PDB file of C-alpha atoms in Angstrom:
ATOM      1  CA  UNK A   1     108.290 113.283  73.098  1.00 77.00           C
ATOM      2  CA  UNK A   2     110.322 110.776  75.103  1.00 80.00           C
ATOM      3  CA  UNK A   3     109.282 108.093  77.399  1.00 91.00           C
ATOM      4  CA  UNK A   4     110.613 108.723  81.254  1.00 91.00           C
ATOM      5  CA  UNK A   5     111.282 107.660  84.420  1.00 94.00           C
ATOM      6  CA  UNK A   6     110.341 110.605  87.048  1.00 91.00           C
ATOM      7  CA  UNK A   7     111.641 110.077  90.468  1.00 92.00           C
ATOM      8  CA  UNK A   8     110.462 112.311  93.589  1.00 91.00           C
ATOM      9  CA  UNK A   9     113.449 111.908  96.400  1.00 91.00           C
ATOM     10  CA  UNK A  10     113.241 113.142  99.374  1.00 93.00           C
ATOM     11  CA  UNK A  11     116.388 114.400 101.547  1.00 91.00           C
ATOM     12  CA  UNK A  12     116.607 113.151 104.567  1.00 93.00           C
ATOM     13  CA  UNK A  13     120.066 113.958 106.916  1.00 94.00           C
ATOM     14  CA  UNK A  14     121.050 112.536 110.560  1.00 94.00           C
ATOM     15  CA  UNK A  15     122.786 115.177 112.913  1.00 93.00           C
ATOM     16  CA  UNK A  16     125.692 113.931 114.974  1.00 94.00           C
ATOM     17  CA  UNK A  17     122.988 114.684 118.380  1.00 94.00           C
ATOM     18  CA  UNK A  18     121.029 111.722 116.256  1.00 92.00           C
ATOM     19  CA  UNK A  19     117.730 114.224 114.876  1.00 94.00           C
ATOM     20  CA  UNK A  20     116.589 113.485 111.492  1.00 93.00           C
ATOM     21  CA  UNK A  21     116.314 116.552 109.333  1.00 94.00           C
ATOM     22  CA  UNK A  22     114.339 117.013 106.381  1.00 92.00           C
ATOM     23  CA  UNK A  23     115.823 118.846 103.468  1.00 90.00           C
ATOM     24  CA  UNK A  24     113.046 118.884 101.169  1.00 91.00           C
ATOM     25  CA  UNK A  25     111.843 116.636  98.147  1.00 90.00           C
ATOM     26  CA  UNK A  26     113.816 116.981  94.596  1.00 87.00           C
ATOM     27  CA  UNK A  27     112.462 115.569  91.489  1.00 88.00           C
ATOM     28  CA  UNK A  28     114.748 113.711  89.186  1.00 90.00           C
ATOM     29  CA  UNK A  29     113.887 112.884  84.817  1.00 91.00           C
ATOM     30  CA  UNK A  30     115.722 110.320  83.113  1.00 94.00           C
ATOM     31  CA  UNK A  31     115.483 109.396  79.372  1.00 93.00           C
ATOM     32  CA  UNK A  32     113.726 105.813  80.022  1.00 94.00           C
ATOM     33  CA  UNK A  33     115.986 104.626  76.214  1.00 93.00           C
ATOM     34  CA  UNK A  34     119.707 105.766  77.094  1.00 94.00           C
ATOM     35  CA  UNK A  35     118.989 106.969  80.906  1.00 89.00           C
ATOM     36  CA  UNK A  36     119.916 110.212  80.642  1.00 92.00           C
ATOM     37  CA  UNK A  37     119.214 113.143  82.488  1.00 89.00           C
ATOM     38  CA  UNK A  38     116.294 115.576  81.456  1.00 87.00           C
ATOM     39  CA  UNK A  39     116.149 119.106  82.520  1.00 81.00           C
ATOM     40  CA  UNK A  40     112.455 119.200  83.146  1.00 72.00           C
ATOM     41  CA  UNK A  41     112.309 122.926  82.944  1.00 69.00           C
ATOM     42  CA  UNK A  42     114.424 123.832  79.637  1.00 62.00           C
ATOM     43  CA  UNK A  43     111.072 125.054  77.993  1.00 63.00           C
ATOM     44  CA  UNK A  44     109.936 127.769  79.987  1.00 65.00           C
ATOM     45  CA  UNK A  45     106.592 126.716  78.123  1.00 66.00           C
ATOM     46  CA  UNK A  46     106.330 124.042  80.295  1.00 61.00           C
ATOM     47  CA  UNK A  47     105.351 124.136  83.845  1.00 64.00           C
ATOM     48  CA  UNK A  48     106.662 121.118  85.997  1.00 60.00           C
ATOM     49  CA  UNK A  49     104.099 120.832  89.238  1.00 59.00           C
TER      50      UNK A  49
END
C-alpha cells in the first residue's frame, strides 16, 4: 500500500459565444513519496467509485 493524494477535477471550457461548458469530472492518483502517477484501475480487483 502507498499513501496518496486523490484529486477530483472537474473540466470546465468557455466557447468563443462566452457559455461555460462542462466536460465532466476526472479523477487524478499521485504517489504522495515521489508524486507519481497511479493508474487507479490496474487491478481489475479493485473497483474505483
Amino acid at each position: 500500500m502507498v499513501s496518496v493524494w486523490v484529486f477530483d477535477l472537474e473540466r470546465t471550457g468557455l466557447t468563443s459565444a462566452g457559455e461555460i461548458r462542462k466536460w465532466g469530472t476526472e479523477t487524478i492518483v499521485l504517489n504522495a513519496i515521489d508524486g507519481g502517477y497511479i493508474q487507479p484501475n490496474a487491478d481489475p480487483g479493485i473497483e474505483v467509485d
